[in-house]
Amino acid sequence: MGRLNINNINPHVRAAEYAVRGELAVKSEELRAQLNRGDTGLPFDQVISANIGNPQQLDQKPITFFRQVLSLLENPQLLEKEDVLINGLGYKTDVIERAKFLLKHCGSVGAYSASSGVYAIKESIAKFLERRDGFPADPSKIYLSAGASSGVNTLLHILAESPKSGVLVPIPQYPLYTATLAVLNATCVPYYLDESKAWGTDLEAIRSSYEKAKAEGVDVRCIVIINPGNPTGASLSEADVRAVIDFASKEQLVIMADEVYQTNVFIGQFHSFKGVLRKMQQENPGKYDGVELASLHSVSKGMVGECGHRGGYFELVGFDAEKAKDAAAAEGRKPDEFYCMRLLEATGVCVVPGSGFGQKEGTLHFRTTFLAPGTEWVSRITKFHQEFMDKYR
Amino acid sequence: MGRLNINNINPHVRAAEYAVRGELAVKSEELRAQLNRGDTGLPFDQVISANIGNPQQLDQKPITFFRQVLSLLENPQLLEKEDVLINGLGYKTDVIERAKFLLKHCGSVGAYSASSGVYAIKESIAKFLERRDGFPADPSKIYLSAGASSGVNTLLHILAESPKSGVLVPIPQYPLYTATLAVLNATCVPYYLDESKAWGTDLEAIRSSYEKAKAEGVDVRCIVIINPGNPTGASLSEADVRAVIDFASKEQLVIMADEVYQTNVFIGQFHSFKGVLRKMQQENPGKYDGVELASLHSVSKGMVGECGHRGGYFELVGFDAEKAKDAAAAEGRKPDEFYCMRLLEATGVCVVPGSGFGQKEGTLHFRTTFLAPGTEWVSRITKFHQEFMDKYR
């Protein structure tokens, strides 16, 4: 056996299952390839992929507006020929305006962007949330992610303090949750949806799962709600949403509201957790101020259906981000971090302290790229260095 | 304090540092915003981002061929007007051919693709590797990833069996490695590059770090080589590469060759680990067959510089994948998995067993999407179900 084998890899990775992309999906690709090779020995002449919600593989046409805008972002040179775009290719002026707006604020789509996402896009999302909920939304509390899945991954990573950290997850659920908790070696606390009531969310089922886990020593810290449900398609009534928020508030649970199917409502109406929470806060001043809510959404579902493009966000409400920042700052800086911060403040040149890459004890470095145009900025560094050394030597 | 605070989040996430995107980068954005607001009180009038290799933010123009192809993939309707593309917009026929090839093999870029990547793209990469190394490459051993970073993340996840699992990492290194190992709570075993020899890779330094870690009870299982180096820019000579492979072979270490800078060579020449390994295997039949090598590459660096597009791959050589698959299959199937596999084999319809989403004990379900066009395939399921129940009831 090789150095790495099935018996000595990360057991938590091995434990994770992701049925939507499991053995059956692999087998279906083999069968499809068999048909494509002209094999006529199979009892069917076409493979139907009903395992994964992948509309554009199943002939749903993408929305033209999005795709025209994207074509301009990928090739901004097209904007130099607006007349050809409009008269020769049927592009509308709103497409061209949107592309110009995005290019102005994002720069090249081939560049790295800020870790939490491009601010102008977060502002667009905040406006959408304000229209949807009728309450203000703060762009700086919105984090862009590669689909909602990567947002869930980030949030669960932060929540999972130890193997005892527990997360309430509806069953049936989308396997992302159980798989990620398995990889993180945290505890999944299942609560069952009620099949006899069209897979309704039943607070008593939640409470009894919660009490049982607590009695077993699990540090339950979060409840996941998938609304509308995947794979059940059930939507929570406003009363259900209120009951969950009230319960989470009393038991101090973070609420993770997976709302990626918010435009796929079959019966009833969609009620966002953010909107209902804000209403409850208005009706009961002070009572629900401590509720911590993360709501997720995505471009993959609904009429947009752009799952291949991996776009999503989560919005945080009620978390302690500022305190975390202060605590980190209070931990103090290493000498090369101090140098680099002074350099930035004095010259506007942003480099990276050597301690970020590692260095031999007793040595100090910084790393600079040499991609910025010109060399004037290099002499700014030289001048700063002399002054810094004169002052601190 | 909130339910989640700096003292009770995942301590491994808290321990992870990513200096390239740390406090200085945040501060530099604040200063840039200050300048944009017209603030003239700063001792400079422009912020220089020399912290991260982000060429397109620093005026490096993207390569036209790539961007024209991408514009067609995003908006395939443009291909209906080839004359306008060619005569009105200056697209060349090789651009149009490449776009048609990719659309034929990928389908819509708005669709989910296979977990390990689109096969036709893996074939293109295999051809590139064959040209580069002069040895065959197997597309089925190539895995596409969102930049090399996500490939490193996947590989380290699998390697990290326990806190004692150790990975040899060059210092200075790109912070991705230390940060990911911190999050995984695995052991980083640093080996120092030799600054006095232009940051050369010194086998004696590797060996002594390795022996020391082993003596301390660390299960060292992998060595990371960054070649050419980040942040050092140093390239390994062929003799250095051979020495590392020989050492890894003797000590049974997985080699992770981060070769994302392979076209950024300043002094000397790039020697790929795959190419050198294949040569050594030819020269010494049998001796190096057990070497396990993962090589990574990316579209972010070199003249391509498309870091915003997040494209990368890793190629696996010498791993035991087949045995792992057999072992998994031998673990047996649950009843609903058995049903779904029979359904697929009989009808070509791929659904997901209910156990993948979770279900109450004693109940069995499957999940099907209803996105596939038509309804004929639904009657295939009905017919199968009757036959299955008649047989197994």
PDB file of C-alpha atoms in Angstrom, chain A residues 96-313:
ATOM      1  CA  ILE A  96     -23.876  48.293 -21.542  1.00  0.00           C
ATOM      2  CA  GLU A  97     -24.518  50.592 -18.586  1.00  0.00           C
ATOM      3  CA  ARG A  98     -24.421  47.728 -16.105  1.00  0.00           C
ATOM      4  CA  ALA A  99     -21.157  46.430 -17.562  1.00  0.00           C
ATOM      5  CA  LYS A 100     -19.573  49.885 -17.332  1.00  0.00           C
ATOM      6  CA  PHE A 101     -20.758  50.266 -13.749  1.00  0.00           C
ATOM      7  CA  LEU A 102     -19.282  46.905 -12.755  1.00  0.00           C
ATOM      8  CA  LEU A 103     -15.978  47.464 -14.557  1.00  0.00           C
ATOM      9  CA  LYS A 104     -15.641  50.845 -12.900  1.00  0.00           C
ATOM     10  CA  HIS A 105     -16.108  49.350  -9.450  1.00  0.00           C
ATOM     11  CA  CYS A 106     -14.510  45.903  -9.834  1.00  0.00           C
ATOM     12  CA  GLY A 107     -11.669  46.719 -12.196  1.00  0.00           C
ATOM     13  CA  SER A 108     -10.523  43.715 -14.206  1.00  0.00           C
ATOM     14  CA  VAL A 109     -12.342  40.447 -13.470  1.00  0.00           C
ATOM     15  CA  GLY A 110      -8.895  38.859 -13.824  1.00  0.00           C
ATOM     16  CA  ALA A 111      -7.674  40.554 -10.622  1.00  0.00           C
ATOM     17  CA  TYR A 112      -7.907  39.389  -7.018  1.00  0.00           C
ATOM     18  CA  SER A 113     -10.603  41.317  -5.163  1.00  0.00           C
ATOM     19  CA  ALA A 114     -11.035  42.172  -1.481  1.00  0.00           C
ATOM     20  CA  SER A 115     -11.409  39.070   0.725  1.00  0.00           C
ATOM     21  CA  SER A 116     -15.009  39.844   1.672  1.00  0.00           C
ATOM     22  CA  GLY A 117     -15.977  40.808  -1.884  1.00  0.00           C
ATOM     23  CA  VAL A 118     -16.196  43.928  -4.061  1.00  0.00           C
ATOM     24  CA  TYR A 119     -17.865  46.697  -2.068  1.00  0.00           C
ATOM     25  CA  ALA A 120     -20.081  47.939  -4.919  1.00  0.00           C
ATOM     26  CA  ILE A 121     -21.574  44.458  -5.317  1.00  0.00           C
ATOM     27  CA  LYS A 122     -22.209  44.277  -1.589  1.00  0.00           C
ATOM     28  CA  GLU A 123     -24.020  47.623  -1.904  1.00  0.00           C
ATOM     29  CA  SER A 124     -26.222  46.164  -4.670  1.00  0.00           C
ATOM     30  CA  ILE A 125     -27.067  43.215  -2.437  1.00  0.00           C
ATOM     31  CA  ALA A 126     -27.867  45.543   0.464  1.00  0.00           C
ATOM     32  CA  LYS A 127     -30.312  47.441  -1.770  1.00  0.00           C
ATOM     33  CA  PHE A 128     -31.951  44.164  -2.799  1.00  0.00           C
ATOM     34  CA  LEU A 129     -32.334  43.183   0.871  1.00  0.00           C
ATOM     35  CA  GLU A 130     -33.861  46.559   1.724  1.00  0.00           C
ATOM     36  CA  ARG A 131     -36.413  46.186  -1.077  1.00  0.00           C
ATOM     37  CA  ARG A 132     -37.174  42.603  -0.027  1.00  0.00           C
ATOM     38  CA  ASP A 133     -37.472  43.124   3.731  1.00  0.00           C
ATOM     39  CA  GLY A 134     -38.337  46.792   4.167  1.00  0.00           C
ATOM     40  CA  PHE A 135     -35.473  47.194   6.655  1.00  0.00           C
ATOM     41  CA  PRO A 136     -31.976  48.670   6.203  1.00  0.00           C
ATOM     42  CA  ALA A 137     -29.065  46.400   5.269  1.00  0.00           C
ATOM     43  CA  ASP A 138     -25.390  47.204   5.879  1.00  0.00           C
ATOM     44  CA  PRO A 139     -23.050  46.333   2.962  1.00  0.00           C
ATOM     45  CA  SER A 140     -20.120  45.930   5.355  1.00  0.00           C
ATOM     46  CA  LYS A 141     -21.959  43.022   7.028  1.00  0.00           C
ATOM     47  CA  ILE A 142     -22.330  41.184   3.712  1.00  0.00           C
ATOM     48  CA  TYR A 143     -19.689  38.651   2.629  1.00  0.00           C
ATOM     49  CA  LEU A 144     -19.484  37.335  -0.934  1.00  0.00           C
ATOM     50  CA  SER A 145     -18.761  33.640  -1.387  1.00  0.00           C
ATOM     51  CA  ALA A 146     -18.281  31.115  -4.196  1.00  0.00           C
ATOM     52  CA  GLY A 147     -21.883  29.910  -4.061  1.00  0.00           C
ATOM     53  CA  ALA A 148     -23.714  29.582  -0.757  1.00  0.00           C
ATOM     54  CA  SER A 149     -21.824  26.316  -0.124  1.00  0.00           C
ATOM     55  CA  SER A 150     -18.547  28.077   0.492  1.00  0.00           C
ATOM     56  CA  GLY A 151     -20.334  30.499   2.841  1.00  0.00           C
ATOM     57  CA  VAL A 152     -21.736  27.575   4.846  1.00  0.00           C
ATOM     58  CA  ASN A 153     -18.249  26.100   4.949  1.00  0.00           C
ATOM     59  CA  THR A 154     -16.751  29.332   6.323  1.00  0.00           C
ATOM     60  CA  LEU A 155     -19.462  29.767   8.955  1.00  0.00           C
ATOM     61  CA  LEU A 156     -19.285  26.170  10.178  1.00  0.00           C
ATOM     62  CA  HIS A 157     -15.477  26.409  10.340  1.00  0.00           C
ATOM     63  CA  ILE A 158     -15.774  29.312  12.759  1.00  0.00           C
ATOM     64  CA  LEU A 159     -18.513  27.656  14.840  1.00  0.00           C
ATOM     65  CA  ALA A 160     -16.685  24.355  15.310  1.00  0.00           C
ATOM     66  CA  GLU A 161     -14.665  25.012  18.460  1.00  0.00           C
ATOM     67  CA  SER A 162     -14.333  21.359  19.505  1.00  0.00           C
ATOM     68  CA  PRO A 163     -15.870  17.930  18.825  1.00  0.00           C
ATOM     69  CA  LYS A 164     -18.533  18.878  21.380  1.00  0.00           C
ATOM     70  CA  SER A 165     -19.665  21.912  19.356  1.00  0.00           C
ATOM     71  CA  GLY A 166     -23.134  21.022  18.108  1.00  0.00           C
ATOM     72  CA  VAL A 167     -25.242  22.293  15.220  1.00  0.00           C
ATOM     73  CA  LEU A 168     -28.967  21.532  14.884  1.00  0.00           C
ATOM     74  CA  VAL A 169     -29.580  20.343  11.309  1.00  0.00           C
ATOM     75  CA  PRO A 170     -32.950  19.440   9.765  1.00  0.00           C
ATOM     76  CA  ILE A 171     -33.357  15.887   8.489  1.00  0.00           C
ATOM     77  CA  PRO A 172     -33.745  15.431   5.588  1.00  0.00           C
ATOM     78  CA  GLN A 173     -31.184  18.131   4.719  1.00  0.00           C
ATOM     79  CA  TYR A 174     -28.848  19.020   1.941  1.00  0.00           C
ATOM     80  CA  PRO A 175     -25.734  16.828   2.511  1.00  0.00           C
ATOM     81  CA  LEU A 176     -23.447  19.874   2.582  1.00  0.00           C
ATOM     82  CA  TYR A 177     -24.232  20.317   6.286  1.00  0.00           C
ATOM     83  CA  THR A 178     -23.585  16.783   7.504  1.00  0.00           C
ATOM     84  CA  ALA A 179     -20.540  16.448   5.236  1.00  0.00           C
ATOM     85  CA  THR A 180     -18.953  19.699   6.436  1.00  0.00           C
ATOM     86  CA  LEU A 181     -19.635  18.916  10.100  1.00  0.00           C
ATOM     87  CA  ALA A 182     -18.098  15.477   9.558  1.00  0.00           C
ATOM     88  CA  VAL A 183     -14.929  16.988   8.058  1.00  0.00           C
ATOM     89  CA  LEU A 184     -14.738  19.475  10.942  1.00  0.00           C
ATOM     90  CA  ASN A 185     -15.292  16.692  13.486  1.00  0.00           C
ATOM     91  CA  ALA A 186     -18.095  18.708  15.092  1.00  0.00           C
ATOM     92  CA  THR A 187     -21.421  17.272  16.244  1.00  0.00           C
ATOM     93  CA  CYS A 188     -24.463  17.202  13.993  1.00  0.00           C
ATOM     94  CA  VAL A 189     -27.630  17.359  16.121  1.00  0.00           C
ATOM     95  CA  PRO A 190     -30.418  16.153  13.817  1.00  0.00           C
ATOM     96  CA  TYR A 191     -34.022  17.294  14.175  1.00  0.00           C
ATOM     97  CA  TYR A 192     -36.652  15.631  12.037  1.00  0.00           C
ATOM     98  CA  LEU A 193     -39.021  17.442   9.708  1.00  0.00           C
ATOM     99  CA  ASP A 194     -42.569  16.113   9.896  1.00  0.00           C
ATOM    100  CA  GLU A 195     -43.308  14.115   6.746  1.00  0.00           C
ATOM    101  CA  SER A 196     -46.963  13.733   7.754  1.00  0.00           C
ATOM    102  CA  LYS A 197     -47.304  17.554   7.641  1.00  0.00           C
ATOM    103  CA  ALA A 198     -45.650  18.088   4.248  1.00  0.00           C
ATOM    104  CA  TRP A 199     -42.203  18.099   5.899  1.00  0.00           C
ATOM    105  CA  GLY A 200     -43.131  20.929   8.261  1.00  0.00           C
ATOM    106  CA  THR A 201     -40.669  22.404  10.756  1.00  0.00           C
ATOM    107  CA  ASP A 202     -41.909  21.417  14.196  1.00  0.00           C
ATOM    108  CA  LEU A 203     -40.578  23.389  17.162  1.00  0.00           C
ATOM    109  CA  GLU A 204     -41.238  20.502  19.539  1.00  0.00           C
ATOM    110  CA  ALA A 205     -39.025  18.234  17.432  1.00  0.00           C
ATOM    111  CA  ILE A 206     -36.300  20.888  17.530  1.00  0.00           C
ATOM    112  CA  ARG A 207     -36.628  21.342  21.268  1.00  0.00           C
ATOM    113  CA  SER A 208     -36.487  17.652  22.074  1.00  0.00           C
ATOM    114  CA  SER A 209     -33.395  17.105  19.883  1.00  0.00           C
ATOM    115  CA  TYR A 210     -31.798  20.112  21.535  1.00  0.00           C
ATOM    116  CA  GLU A 211     -32.551  18.963  25.095  1.00  0.00           C
ATOM    117  CA  LYS A 212     -31.342  15.458  24.374  1.00  0.00           C
ATOM    118  CA  ALA A 213     -28.044  16.699  22.914  1.00  0.00           C
ATOM    119  CA  LYS A 214     -27.525  19.117  25.799  1.00  0.00           C
ATOM    120  CA  ALA A 215     -28.114  16.310  28.288  1.00  0.00           C
ATOM    121  CA  GLU A 216     -25.424  14.314  26.483  1.00  0.00           C
ATOM    122  CA  GLY A 217     -22.933  17.150  26.998  1.00  0.00           C
ATOM    123  CA  VAL A 218     -23.069  18.645  23.513  1.00  0.00           C
ATOM    124  CA  ASP A 219     -22.409  22.402  23.367  1.00  0.00           C
ATOM    125  CA  VAL A 220     -25.253  23.190  20.938  1.00  0.00           C
ATOM    126  CA  ARG A 221     -24.502  26.615  19.474  1.00  0.00           C
ATOM    127  CA  CYS A 222     -26.331  26.941  16.192  1.00  0.00           C
ATOM    128  CA  ILE A 223     -29.522  25.949  14.394  1.00  0.00           C
ATOM    129  CA  VAL A 224     -29.647  25.530  10.620  1.00  0.00           C
ATOM    130  CA  ILE A 225     -32.952  26.218   8.867  1.00  0.00           C
ATOM    131  CA  ILE A 226     -33.276  25.497   5.154  1.00  0.00           C
ATOM    132  CA  ASN A 227     -36.178  27.634   3.949  1.00  0.00           C
ATOM    133  CA  PRO A 228     -37.646  26.763   1.509  1.00  0.00           C
ATOM    134  CA  GLY A 229     -36.465  23.253   2.262  1.00  0.00           C
ATOM    135  CA  ASN A 230     -34.035  21.139   0.277  1.00  0.00           C
ATOM    136  CA  PRO A 231     -34.897  18.378  -0.514  1.00  0.00           C
ATOM    137  CA  THR A 232     -38.437  18.860   0.830  1.00  0.00           C
ATOM    138  CA  GLY A 233     -39.625  22.045  -0.908  1.00  0.00           C
ATOM    139  CA  ALA A 234     -41.571  23.103   2.212  1.00  0.00           C
ATOM    140  CA  SER A 235     -41.713  26.794   3.181  1.00  0.00           C
ATOM    141  CA  LEU A 236     -41.907  27.983   6.790  1.00  0.00           C
ATOM    142  CA  SER A 237     -44.916  30.108   7.732  1.00  0.00           C
ATOM    143  CA  GLU A 238     -44.216  33.427   9.444  1.00  0.00           C
ATOM    144  CA  ALA A 239     -45.365  31.864  12.713  1.00  0.00           C
ATOM    145  CA  ASP A 240     -42.813  29.055  12.278  1.00  0.00           C
ATOM    146  CA  VAL A 241     -40.029  31.567  11.629  1.00  0.00           C
ATOM    147  CA  ARG A 242     -41.038  33.544  14.720  1.00  0.00           C
ATOM    148  CA  ALA A 243     -41.062  30.392  16.837  1.00  0.00           C
ATOM    149  CA  VAL A 244     -37.554  29.453  15.713  1.00  0.00           C
ATOM    150  CA  ILE A 245     -36.196  32.959  16.373  1.00  0.00           C
ATOM    151  CA  ASP A 246     -37.786  33.039  19.815  1.00  0.00           C
ATOM    152  CA  PHE A 247     -36.342  29.626  20.663  1.00  0.00           C
ATOM    153  CA  ALA A 248     -32.875  30.571  19.371  1.00  0.00           C
ATOM    154  CA  SER A 249     -33.006  33.792  21.368  1.00  0.00           C
ATOM    155  CA  LYS A 250     -33.904  32.003  24.616  1.00  0.00           C
ATOM    156  CA  GLU A 251     -31.308  29.271  24.152  1.00  0.00           C
ATOM    157  CA  GLN A 252     -28.629  31.599  22.714  1.00  0.00           C
ATOM    158  CA  LEU A 253     -28.266  29.749  19.422  1.00  0.00           C
ATOM    159  CA  VAL A 254     -26.799  31.266  16.274  1.00  0.00           C
ATOM    160  CA  ILE A 255     -29.348  30.982  13.441  1.00  0.00           C
ATOM    161  CA  MET A 256     -28.049  29.939  10.043  1.00  0.00           C
ATOM    162  CA  ALA A 257     -30.826  30.599   7.523  1.00  0.00           C
ATOM    163  CA  ASP A 258     -30.139  28.861   4.222  1.00  0.00           C
ATOM    164  CA  GLU A 259     -32.513  30.775   1.954  1.00  0.00           C
ATOM    165  CA  VAL A 260     -31.080  29.879  -1.444  1.00  0.00           C
ATOM    166  CA  TYR A 261     -34.470  28.644  -2.676  1.00  0.00           C
ATOM    167  CA  GLN A 262     -36.300  31.847  -1.710  1.00  0.00           C
ATOM    168  CA  THR A 263     -37.791  32.277  -5.187  1.00  0.00           C
ATOM    169  CA  ASN A 264     -38.761  28.581  -5.483  1.00  0.00           C
ATOM    170  CA  VAL A 265     -41.919  28.704  -3.389  1.00  0.00           C
ATOM    171  CA  PHE A 266     -44.591  26.143  -4.237  1.00  0.00           C
ATOM    172  CA  ILE A 267     -47.155  26.577  -1.461  1.00  0.00           C
ATOM    173  CA  GLY A 268     -47.410  29.592   0.834  1.00  0.00           C
ATOM    174  CA  GLN A 269     -44.997  32.492   0.814  1.00  0.00           C
ATOM    175  CA  PHE A 270     -41.332  33.126   1.598  1.00  0.00           C
ATOM    176  CA  HIS A 271     -40.597  34.911   4.895  1.00  0.00           C
ATOM    177  CA  SER A 272     -36.957  35.867   5.340  1.00  0.00           C
ATOM    178  CA  PHE A 273     -35.448  35.373   8.796  1.00  0.00           C
ATOM    179  CA  LYS A 274     -33.894  38.840   8.602  1.00  0.00           C
ATOM    180  CA  GLY A 275     -37.240  40.499   7.853  1.00  0.00           C
ATOM    181  CA  VAL A 276     -39.108  38.621  10.575  1.00  0.00           C
ATOM    182  CA  LEU A 277     -36.323  39.237  13.119  1.00  0.00           C
ATOM    183  CA  ARG A 278     -36.392  42.982  12.421  1.00  0.00           C
ATOM    184  CA  LYS A 279     -40.185  42.995  12.864  1.00  0.00           C
ATOM    185  CA  MET A 280     -39.893  41.149  16.186  1.00  0.00           C
ATOM    186  CA  GLN A 281     -37.209  43.608  17.311  1.00  0.00           C
ATOM    187  CA  GLN A 282     -39.547  46.496  16.455  1.00  0.00           C
ATOM    188  CA  GLU A 283     -42.481  44.939  18.295  1.00  0.00           C
ATOM    189  CA  ASN A 284     -40.451  44.000  21.390  1.00  0.00           C
ATOM    190  CA  PRO A 285     -37.796  46.673  21.925  1.00  0.00           C
ATOM    191  CA  GLY A 286     -34.595  45.172  23.326  1.00  0.00           C
ATOM    192  CA  LYS A 287     -35.879  41.620  23.589  1.00  0.00           C
ATOM    193  CA  TYR A 288     -34.307  40.172  20.439  1.00  0.00           C
ATOM    194  CA  ASP A 289     -31.260  42.431  20.103  1.00  0.00           C
ATOM    195  CA  GLY A 290     -28.908  39.596  21.038  1.00  0.00           C
ATOM    196  CA  VAL A 291     -30.013  37.281  18.224  1.00  0.00           C
ATOM    197  CA  GLU A 292     -27.135  36.273  15.923  1.00  0.00           C
ATOM    198  CA  LEU A 293     -28.303  35.493  12.406  1.00  0.00           C
ATOM    199  CA  ALA A 294     -26.426  34.518   9.252  1.00  0.00           C
ATOM    200  CA  SER A 295     -28.613  34.424   6.103  1.00  0.00           C
ATOM    201  CA  LEU A 296     -27.339  32.860   2.897  1.00  0.00           C
ATOM    202  CA  HIS A 297     -28.359  33.288  -0.715  1.00  0.00           C
ATOM    203  CA  SER A 298     -26.979  32.279  -4.102  1.00  0.00           C
ATOM    204  CA  VAL A 299     -27.169  32.859  -7.868  1.00  0.00           C
ATOM    205  CA  SER A 300     -27.534  29.105  -8.431  1.00  0.00           C
ATOM    206  CA  LYS A 301     -31.248  28.629  -7.884  1.00  0.00           C
ATOM    207  CA  GLY A 302     -34.577  30.074  -8.961  1.00  0.00           C
ATOM    208  CA  MET A 303     -34.929  31.630 -12.390  1.00  0.00           C
ATOM    209  CA  VAL A 304     -31.288  32.700 -12.385  1.00  0.00           C
ATOM    210  CA  GLY A 305     -29.975  29.129 -12.186  1.00  0.00           C
ATOM    211  CA  GLU A 306     -26.328  30.117 -12.737  1.00  0.00           C
ATOM    212  CA  CYS A 307     -24.877  27.387 -10.510  1.00  0.00           C
ATOM    213  CA  GLY A 308     -21.771  27.022 -12.678  1.00  0.00           C
ATOM    214  CA  HIS A 309     -20.816  30.628 -11.948  1.00  0.00           C
ATOM    215  CA  ARG A 310     -20.476  30.064  -8.183  1.00  0.00           C
ATOM    216  CA  GLY A 311     -21.909  33.269  -6.757  1.00  0.00           C
ATOM    217  CA  GLY A 312     -23.394  33.759  -3.312  1.00  0.00           C
ATOM    218  CA  TYR A 313     -23.267  35.800  -0.128  1.00  0.00           C
TER     219      TYR A 313
END
